[in-house]
Every structure is written in structure tokens, then in C-alpha cells.
CSV table of C-alpha atoms in Angstrom, one decimal:
chain,number,residue,atom,x,y,z
B,1,UNK,CA,-10.9,-24.1,-27.2
B,2,UNK,CA,-8.0,-25.9,-28.7
B,3,UNK,CA,-5.5,-23.7,-26.9
B,4,UNK,CA,-7.3,-24.2,-23.6
B,5,UNK,CA,-7.2,-28.0,-24.0
B,6,UNK,CA,-3.5,-28.0,-25.1
B,7,UNK,CA,-2.6,-25.6,-22.4
B,8,UNK,CA,-4.3,-27.8,-19.8
B,9,UNK,CA,-2.5,-30.9,-21.0
B,10,UNK,CA,0.9,-29.1,-20.9
B,11,UNK,CA,0.3,-27.8,-17.3
B,12,UNK,CA,-1.0,-31.2,-16.1
B,13,UNK,CA,2.1,-33.0,-17.5
B,14,UNK,CA,4.5,-30.4,-16.0
B,15,UNK,CA,2.8,-30.5,-12.5
B,16,UNK,CA,2.9,-34.4,-12.6
B,17,UNK,CA,6.5,-34.4,-13.5
B,18,UNK,CA,7.3,-32.0,-10.6
B,19,UNK,CA,5.3,-34.1,-8.2
B,20,UNK,CA,7.6,-37.0,-8.9
B,21,UNK,CA,10.6,-34.6,-8.6
B,22,UNK,CA,10.2,-34.3,-4.9
B,23,UNK,CA,10.9,-38.0,-4.3
B,24,UNK,CA,13.9,-37.8,-6.6
B,25,UNK,CA,15.3,-34.7,-4.9
B,26,UNK,CA,14.8,-36.4,-1.5
B,27,UNK,CA,17.1,-39.3,-2.7
B,28,UNK,CA,19.7,-37.3,-4.6
B,29,UNK,CA,20.0,-34.5,-2.0
B,30,UNK,CA,21.4,-37.0,0.4
B,31,UNK,CA,24.6,-37.0,-1.7
B,32,UNK,CA,24.5,-33.6,-3.5
B,33,UNK,CA,23.6,-30.5,-1.4
B,34,UNK,CA,20.6,-28.4,-2.7
B,35,UNK,CA,22.6,-25.5,-4.1
B,36,UNK,CA,25.1,-27.8,-5.9
B,37,UNK,CA,22.2,-30.0,-7.1
B,38,UNK,CA,20.3,-27.1,-8.7
B,39,UNK,CA,23.5,-26.0,-10.4
B,40,UNK,CA,24.2,-29.6,-11.7
B,41,UNK,CA,20.7,-30.1,-13.0
B,42,UNK,CA,20.9,-26.8,-14.8
B,43,UNK,CA,24.1,-27.9,-16.5
B,44,UNK,CA,22.3,-31.0,-17.7
B,45,UNK,CA,19.2,-29.0,-18.7
B,46,UNK,CA,21.2,-26.4,-20.7
B,47,UNK,CA,22.9,-29.2,-22.7
B,48,UNK,CA,19.5,-30.8,-23.4
B,49,UNK,CA,17.8,-27.5,-24.3
B,50,UNK,CA,20.6,-26.4,-26.6
B,51,UNK,CA,20.6,-29.7,-28.5
B,52,UNK,CA,16.8,-29.5,-28.9
B,53,UNK,CA,17.0,-25.8,-29.9
B,54,UNK,CA,19.6,-26.3,-32.6
B,55,UNK,CA,17.9,-29.5,-33.9
B,56,UNK,CA,14.6,-27.6,-34.3
B,57,UNK,CA,16.4,-24.5,-35.6
B,58,UNK,CA,15.1,-22.0,-33.1
B,59,UNK,CA,15.5,-18.3,-33.5
B,60,UNK,CA,17.6,-17.2,-30.5
B,61,UNK,CA,17.2,-13.4,-30.9
B,62,UNK,CA,15.3,-11.6,-28.0
B,63,UNK,CA,14.3,-8.0,-28.2
B,64,UNK,CA,16.4,-5.8,-25.8
B,65,UNK,CA,13.3,-4.5,-24.0
B,66,UNK,CA,12.7,-8.1,-22.7
B,67,UNK,CA,16.2,-8.7,-21.4
B,68,UNK,CA,15.5,-7.5,-17.9
B,69,UNK,CA,12.3,-9.5,-17.8
B,70,UNK,CA,14.1,-12.7,-18.7
B,71,UNK,CA,16.8,-12.0,-16.2
B,72,UNK,CA,14.1,-11.5,-13.5
B,73,UNK,CA,12.5,-14.8,-14.5
B,74,UNK,CA,15.8,-16.6,-14.3
B,75,UNK,CA,16.8,-15.1,-10.9
B,76,UNK,CA,13.4,-15.3,-9.2
B,77,UNK,CA,12.0,-18.6,-10.7
B,78,UNK,CA,15.1,-20.6,-11.7
B,79,UNK,CA,17.5,-19.6,-9.0
B,80,UNK,CA,15.8,-18.5,-5.8
B,81,UNK,CA,12.6,-20.6,-6.1
B,82,UNK,CA,14.3,-23.9,-7.0
B,83,UNK,CA,17.1,-23.6,-4.4
B,84,UNK,CA,14.5,-22.8,-1.8
B,85,UNK,CA,12.4,-25.7,-3.0
B,86,UNK,CA,15.2,-28.3,-2.8
B,87,UNK,CA,16.4,-27.0,0.5
B,88,UNK,CA,12.9,-27.3,1.9
B,89,UNK,CA,12.5,-30.8,0.6
B,90,UNK,CA,15.8,-31.8,2.1
B,91,UNK,CA,14.8,-30.4,5.5
B,92,UNK,CA,11.3,-31.8,5.5
B,93,UNK,CA,9.5,-34.5,3.4
B,94,UNK,CA,8.5,-35.2,-0.2
B,95,UNK,CA,4.8,-34.8,0.8
B,96,UNK,CA,5.4,-31.5,2.5
B,97,UNK,CA,7.4,-30.2,-0.5
B,98,UNK,CA,4.6,-31.1,-2.9
B,99,UNK,CA,1.7,-29.8,-0.7
B,100,UNK,CA,3.2,-26.5,0.4
B,101,UNK,CA,4.3,-25.5,-3.1
B,102,UNK,CA,0.8,-26.4,-4.3
B,103,UNK,CA,-0.2,-23.1,-2.7
B,104,UNK,CA,1.4,-21.4,-5.7
B,105,UNK,CA,-1.9,-21.0,-7.7
B,106,UNK,CA,-3.4,-18.9,-4.9
B,107,UNK,CA,-0.4,-16.6,-4.8
B,108,UNK,CA,-0.5,-16.3,-8.5
B,109,UNK,CA,-3.9,-14.7,-8.2
B,110,UNK,CA,-2.3,-11.8,-6.2
B,111,UNK,CA,0.6,-11.3,-8.6
B,112,UNK,CA,-1.7,-11.5,-11.6
B,113,UNK,CA,-3.7,-8.7,-10.1
B,114,UNK,CA,-0.7,-6.5,-9.4
B,115,UNK,CA,1.2,-7.1,-12.6
B,116,UNK,CA,-1.4,-8.1,-15.2
B,117,UNK,CA,-4.4,-6.3,-13.8
B,118,UNK,CA,-6.5,-9.5,-13.7
B,119,UNK,CA,-9.5,-8.9,-11.4
B,120,UNK,CA,-9.2,-9.7,-7.7
B,121,UNK,CA,-12.6,-11.0,-6.5
B,122,UNK,CA,-13.9,-12.2,-3.2
B,123,UNK,CA,-13.5,-15.9,-4.3
B,124,UNK,CA,-9.9,-15.2,-5.3
B,125,UNK,CA,-9.1,-13.5,-2.0
B,126,UNK,CA,-10.7,-16.4,-0.1
B,127,UNK,CA,-8.5,-18.8,-2.0
B,128,UNK,CA,-5.4,-17.0,-0.9
B,129,UNK,CA,-6.5,-16.9,2.7
B,130,UNK,CA,-7.3,-20.6,2.8
B,131,UNK,CA,-4.0,-21.6,1.1
B,132,UNK,CA,-2.1,-19.4,3.5
B,133,UNK,CA,-3.8,-20.9,6.6
B,134,UNK,CA,-3.1,-24.4,5.2
B,135,UNK,CA,0.5,-23.6,4.7
B,136,UNK,CA,0.9,-22.1,8.2
B,137,UNK,CA,-0.9,-25.2,9.6
B,138,UNK,CA,1.5,-27.6,7.9
B,139,UNK,CA,4.6,-25.5,8.8
B,140,UNK,CA,3.5,-24.9,12.4
B,141,UNK,CA,2.7,-28.4,13.5
B,142,UNK,CA,3.8,-28.7,17.1
B,143,UNK,CA,5.1,-32.3,16.7
B,144,UNK,CA,7.5,-31.3,14.0
B,145,UNK,CA,11.2,-30.7,14.7
B,146,UNK,CA,13.0,-27.4,13.9
B,147,UNK,CA,14.4,-28.9,10.6
B,148,UNK,CA,10.9,-29.6,9.3
B,149,UNK,CA,9.6,-26.2,10.2
B,150,UNK,CA,12.6,-24.5,8.5
B,151,UNK,CA,11.9,-26.7,5.5
B,152,UNK,CA,8.3,-25.5,5.5
B,153,UNK,CA,9.4,-21.9,5.5
B,154,UNK,CA,11.8,-22.5,2.6
B,155,UNK,CA,9.1,-24.3,0.6
B,156,UNK,CA,6.8,-21.3,1.2
B,157,UNK,CA,9.4,-19.0,-0.2
B,158,UNK,CA,9.7,-21.4,-3.2
B,159,UNK,CA,5.9,-21.2,-3.7
B,160,UNK,CA,5.8,-17.4,-3.6
B,161,UNK,CA,8.8,-16.9,-6.0
B,162,UNK,CA,7.5,-19.5,-8.4
B,163,UNK,CA,4.1,-17.8,-8.5
B,164,UNK,CA,5.8,-14.4,-9.3
B,165,UNK,CA,7.9,-16.0,-12.0
B,166,UNK,CA,4.9,-17.7,-13.6
B,167,UNK,CA,3.1,-14.3,-13.8
B,168,UNK,CA,6.2,-12.6,-15.3
B,169,UNK,CA,6.3,-15.3,-18.0
B,170,UNK,CA,2.9,-13.9,-19.2
B,171,UNK,CA,4.5,-10.6,-19.9
B,172,UNK,CA,6.6,-12.1,-22.7
B,173,UNK,CA,5.3,-12.1,-26.2
B,174,UNK,CA,3.3,-15.3,-26.9
B,175,UNK,CA,5.1,-16.0,-30.1
B,176,UNK,CA,8.5,-16.3,-28.4
B,177,UNK,CA,9.7,-19.9,-28.5
B,178,UNK,CA,9.5,-21.5,-25.0
B,179,UNK,CA,12.7,-23.4,-25.8
B,180,UNK,CA,14.5,-20.1,-26.2
B,181,UNK,CA,12.9,-18.4,-23.2
B,182,UNK,CA,13.5,-21.4,-21.0
B,183,UNK,CA,17.2,-21.8,-22.1
B,184,UNK,CA,18.0,-18.1,-21.5
B,185,UNK,CA,16.3,-18.0,-18.1
B,186,UNK,CA,18.1,-21.2,-16.9
B,187,UNK,CA,21.3,-19.8,-18.3
B,188,UNK,CA,20.8,-16.6,-16.1
B,189,UNK,CA,20.2,-18.8,-13.1
B,190,UNK,CA,23.3,-20.9,-13.9
B,191,UNK,CA,25.5,-17.7,-14.1
B,192,UNK,CA,24.0,-16.4,-10.8
B,193,UNK,CA,24.6,-19.6,-8.9
B,194,UNK,CA,28.1,-20.4,-10.3
B,195,UNK,CA,30.1,-18.1,-7.9
B,196,UNK,CA,28.4,-19.7,-4.9
B,197,UNK,CA,28.7,-23.3,-6.1
B,198,UNK,CA,32.3,-23.5,-7.4
B,199,UNK,CA,34.0,-23.1,-4.0
B,200,UNK,CA,31.7,-25.8,-2.6
B,201,UNK,CA,32.2,-28.5,-5.2
B,202,UNK,CA,35.2,-30.0,-3.5
B,203,UNK,CA,33.0,-31.2,-0.6
B,204,UNK,CA,31.0,-33.5,-2.8
B,205,UNK,CA,32.0,-37.2,-2.8
B,206,UNK,CA,32.1,-37.7,-6.6
B,207,UNK,CA,32.5,-41.4,-6.1
B,208,UNK,CA,28.9,-41.6,-4.9
B,209,UNK,CA,27.7,-40.0,-8.1
B,210,UNK,CA,28.4,-43.3,-9.9
B,211,UNK,CA,25.5,-44.9,-8.1
B,212,UNK,CA,22.6,-45.5,-10.6
B,213,UNK,CA,20.0,-43.9,-8.3
B,214,UNK,CA,22.1,-40.7,-8.1
B,215,UNK,CA,23.1,-40.1,-11.7
B,216,UNK,CA,19.8,-41.4,-12.9
B,217,UNK,CA,18.1,-38.9,-10.5
B,218,UNK,CA,20.3,-36.1,-11.8
B,219,UNK,CA,19.4,-36.9,-15.4
B,220,UNK,CA,15.7,-36.9,-14.5
B,221,UNK,CA,16.0,-33.6,-12.7
B,222,UNK,CA,18.0,-32.0,-15.5
B,223,UNK,CA,16.2,-33.4,-18.6
B,224,UNK,CA,12.7,-34.4,-17.6
B,225,UNK,CA,12.0,-32.1,-14.6
B,226,UNK,CA,13.9,-29.0,-15.6
B,227,UNK,CA,14.1,-28.9,-19.4
B,228,UNK,CA,10.8,-30.8,-20.1
B,229,UNK,CA,8.9,-29.5,-17.1
B,230,UNK,CA,9.8,-25.8,-17.6
B,231,UNK,CA,9.0,-26.0,-21.3
B,232,UNK,CA,5.6,-27.5,-20.7
B,233,UNK,CA,4.8,-25.1,-17.8
B,234,UNK,CA,5.8,-21.9,-19.7
B,235,UNK,CA,4.0,-23.0,-22.9
B,236,UNK,CA,0.9,-23.9,-21.0
B,237,UNK,CA,0.8,-20.6,-19.2
B,238,UNK,CA,1.0,-18.8,-22.5
B,239,UNK,CA,-2.3,-20.6,-23.5
B,240,UNK,CA,-4.3,-19.8,-20.3
B,241,UNK,CA,-4.6,-16.8,-18.1
B,242,UNK,CA,-2.3,-16.6,-15.1
B,243,UNK,CA,-5.0,-17.0,-12.4
B,244,UNK,CA,-6.5,-20.2,-13.7
B,245,UNK,CA,-3.4,-21.7,-15.2
B,246,UNK,CA,-1.9,-22.3,-11.8
B,247,UNK,CA,-4.8,-24.6,-10.8
B,248,UNK,CA,-3.0,-27.5,-12.4
B,249,UNK,CA,-0.6,-27.6,-9.5
B,250,UNK,CA,-3.4,-29.9,-8.1
B,251,UNK,CA,-1.6,-32.8,-9.8
B,252,UNK,CA,1.7,-32.0,-8.1
B,253,UNK,CA,0.8,-32.8,-4.5
B,254,UNK,CA,-1.2,-35.9,-5.6
B,255,UNK,CA,1.7,-37.4,-7.4
B,256,UNK,CA,4.3,-36.2,-4.8
B,257,UNK,CA,2.3,-37.6,-1.9
B,258,UNK,CA,1.6,-40.9,-3.6
B,259,UNK,CA,5.2,-41.5,-4.6
B,260,UNK,CA,6.5,-40.4,-1.2
B,261,UNK,CA,4.3,-43.0,0.4
B,262,UNK,CA,5.0,-45.7,-2.1
B,263,UNK,CA,8.7,-45.2,-2.5
B,264,UNK,CA,10.0,-43.5,0.6
B,265,UNK,CA,7.6,-44.9,3.1
B,266,UNK,CA,6.7,-41.5,4.4
B,267,UNK,CA,3.8,-41.3,6.9
B,268,UNK,CA,1.0,-38.8,6.6
B,269,UNK,CA,-0.6,-37.3,9.8
B,270,UNK,CA,-4.1,-35.9,10.3
B,271,UNK,CA,-2.9,-32.3,10.7
B,272,UNK,CA,-1.0,-32.6,7.5
B,273,UNK,CA,-4.1,-33.6,5.6
B,274,UNK,CA,-6.2,-30.8,7.2
B,275,UNK,CA,-3.6,-28.2,5.9
B,276,UNK,CA,-3.5,-29.9,2.5
B,277,UNK,CA,-7.3,-29.8,2.2
B,278,UNK,CA,-7.3,-26.1,3.1
B,279,UNK,CA,-4.7,-25.4,0.4
B,280,UNK,CA,-6.6,-27.4,-2.3
B,281,UNK,CA,-9.9,-25.8,-1.3
B,282,UNK,CA,-8.3,-22.4,-1.8
B,283,UNK,CA,-7.0,-23.5,-5.2
B,284,UNK,CA,-10.5,-24.8,-6.0
B,285,UNK,CA,-12.0,-21.4,-5.5
B,286,UNK,CA,-9.6,-20.1,-8.1
B,287,UNK,CA,-10.8,-22.8,-10.5
B,288,UNK,CA,-14.5,-22.0,-10.2
B,289,UNK,CA,-13.9,-18.2,-10.5
B,290,UNK,CA,-15.8,-16.8,-13.4
B,291,UNK,CA,-14.0,-14.2,-15.6
């Protein structure tokens, strides 16, 4: 019971932090392109994690049989998913980013079945169908321009890859420090992204990085959202099963939509809410599923 409560708190905090992240990304990405932004926030995150790791005297050794798993977590979750997420947010809106990626829990049900052999029931199948319809409804709104539709597709890729990564994390031993696992997986992503980023850095106007909103946003993304959020999410997943753990993404669209409306003045249409309700209904079926 204690683990369930703590895991729930960790996942709630992580999802809430990421809900606010969409608004920050929407501001910062106007100066720093998505790929370069992910790379920069990982540099900040690695520095923060290493400081925390050495201060807490973490054991950095990982068994060889888990090397490929950590590499997969880094490439799928920390590289592909986050780049797709920030690209989608740039092309669309903060609300769309928060809502579409909230379909992640439903997709986690499928991956949990395939990789962890967790049961796939009628309710879980229904949750996936509702979430998928909701995503397609949001992405396929006729009034949206091509940019927003492409953004929706990128966000859907982000949701799928994050769901896969979240299930892969469950295959690591529960006694592994999440500081160590998170540090290594982010390091993998940083190595993968570096060859693509370095040739593009010259295009960034570094004079604009001195603006408080930009460097403050970068610190938030690196320390709070990446280092803190990933640590909380990975730790929470270790305390709950993969299928029900993802339900705490509920808090992400709520925070993201609220902040997008309050800070960015983004408007919310009726069709957007219909798609959102379908996604959240699908996730709700995952919550009430009995083991």
C-alpha cells in the first residue's frame, strides 16, 4: 500500500511537471529549434544528474545483460519520443501537445501485454480504441492547417514511443537506482543526437539565449522537466504495474491545457474537447480495470 501511494505521488508530480513543460517548450522553441533544444536540455540534465548522483554516492555499475535495454530506453524514449514531442508542440499548440500525448497510457496497455505479458482484456482494448479515435479526431480537424496536422502526427509518434519506453523501464531490476538509470539513458540520447545537432548549432542566435524567459525555460526543461520528471516517472513506474501506472498522465493535459489558456492565450474548440474526452475516457477504462 505504501509503494502504491508513493508511486502514485511520483507519477502525479511527473505528469504535472510535463504538463507545464508544453507551455515552456512553446516559448523556448521560438528561439531554439526542437532538435537543438532537446540536446541542450539534456546537457543541463546530465550535469544536474551527475551532481545529484555523486552527492548521494550512487553505484554506477550496470550489469552487461541490461546494456542493450538501457540503450533502447535512451534511443526510443529520450531521443525519438522527446524530439517528436517538441517538434509536434512547435507545429501545433501546447494544449494539443498535452492532450495527444495523454493517449500514452492506452498504448502502454498494448506494450505491457506484448512485453510483460500483462492481460489484455475487453476494457483495455476499448481504452486503446477510444484513445486512438480521440487522437485521430484532434489531428484530423478540418479547420486545422497542415502545420497543426503534422504536429499532431509528431505528437502521436511521441506518445507511442514514450509508452514503449515506459514499459521497457519495467524490465530493469527494481533495485537499480533511478538516478543511475536516468543518467545513462539520457547520456545515450545525447550521444545519438550530437552528430545531428553540432552542424546546426551555428544557426542559433545565441544573443537571444540571454533573455530570462529563454535561459529560464532551458533550465526548467533540463533540471525540472528532464532530470526531475524522468526520475519521478521511472521511480513511480517501478512501484506500480505498467498498465495502471500510465493513468497518471491524466494530470498532464489538465495542467498543459490550463497553462496554455492562462499564459499563451490559446483557444480551445469544441472538436478539440470531444477528442480529449474520448482519450480521457479510454484512459479511465484502464484505471477501473481489475487485475
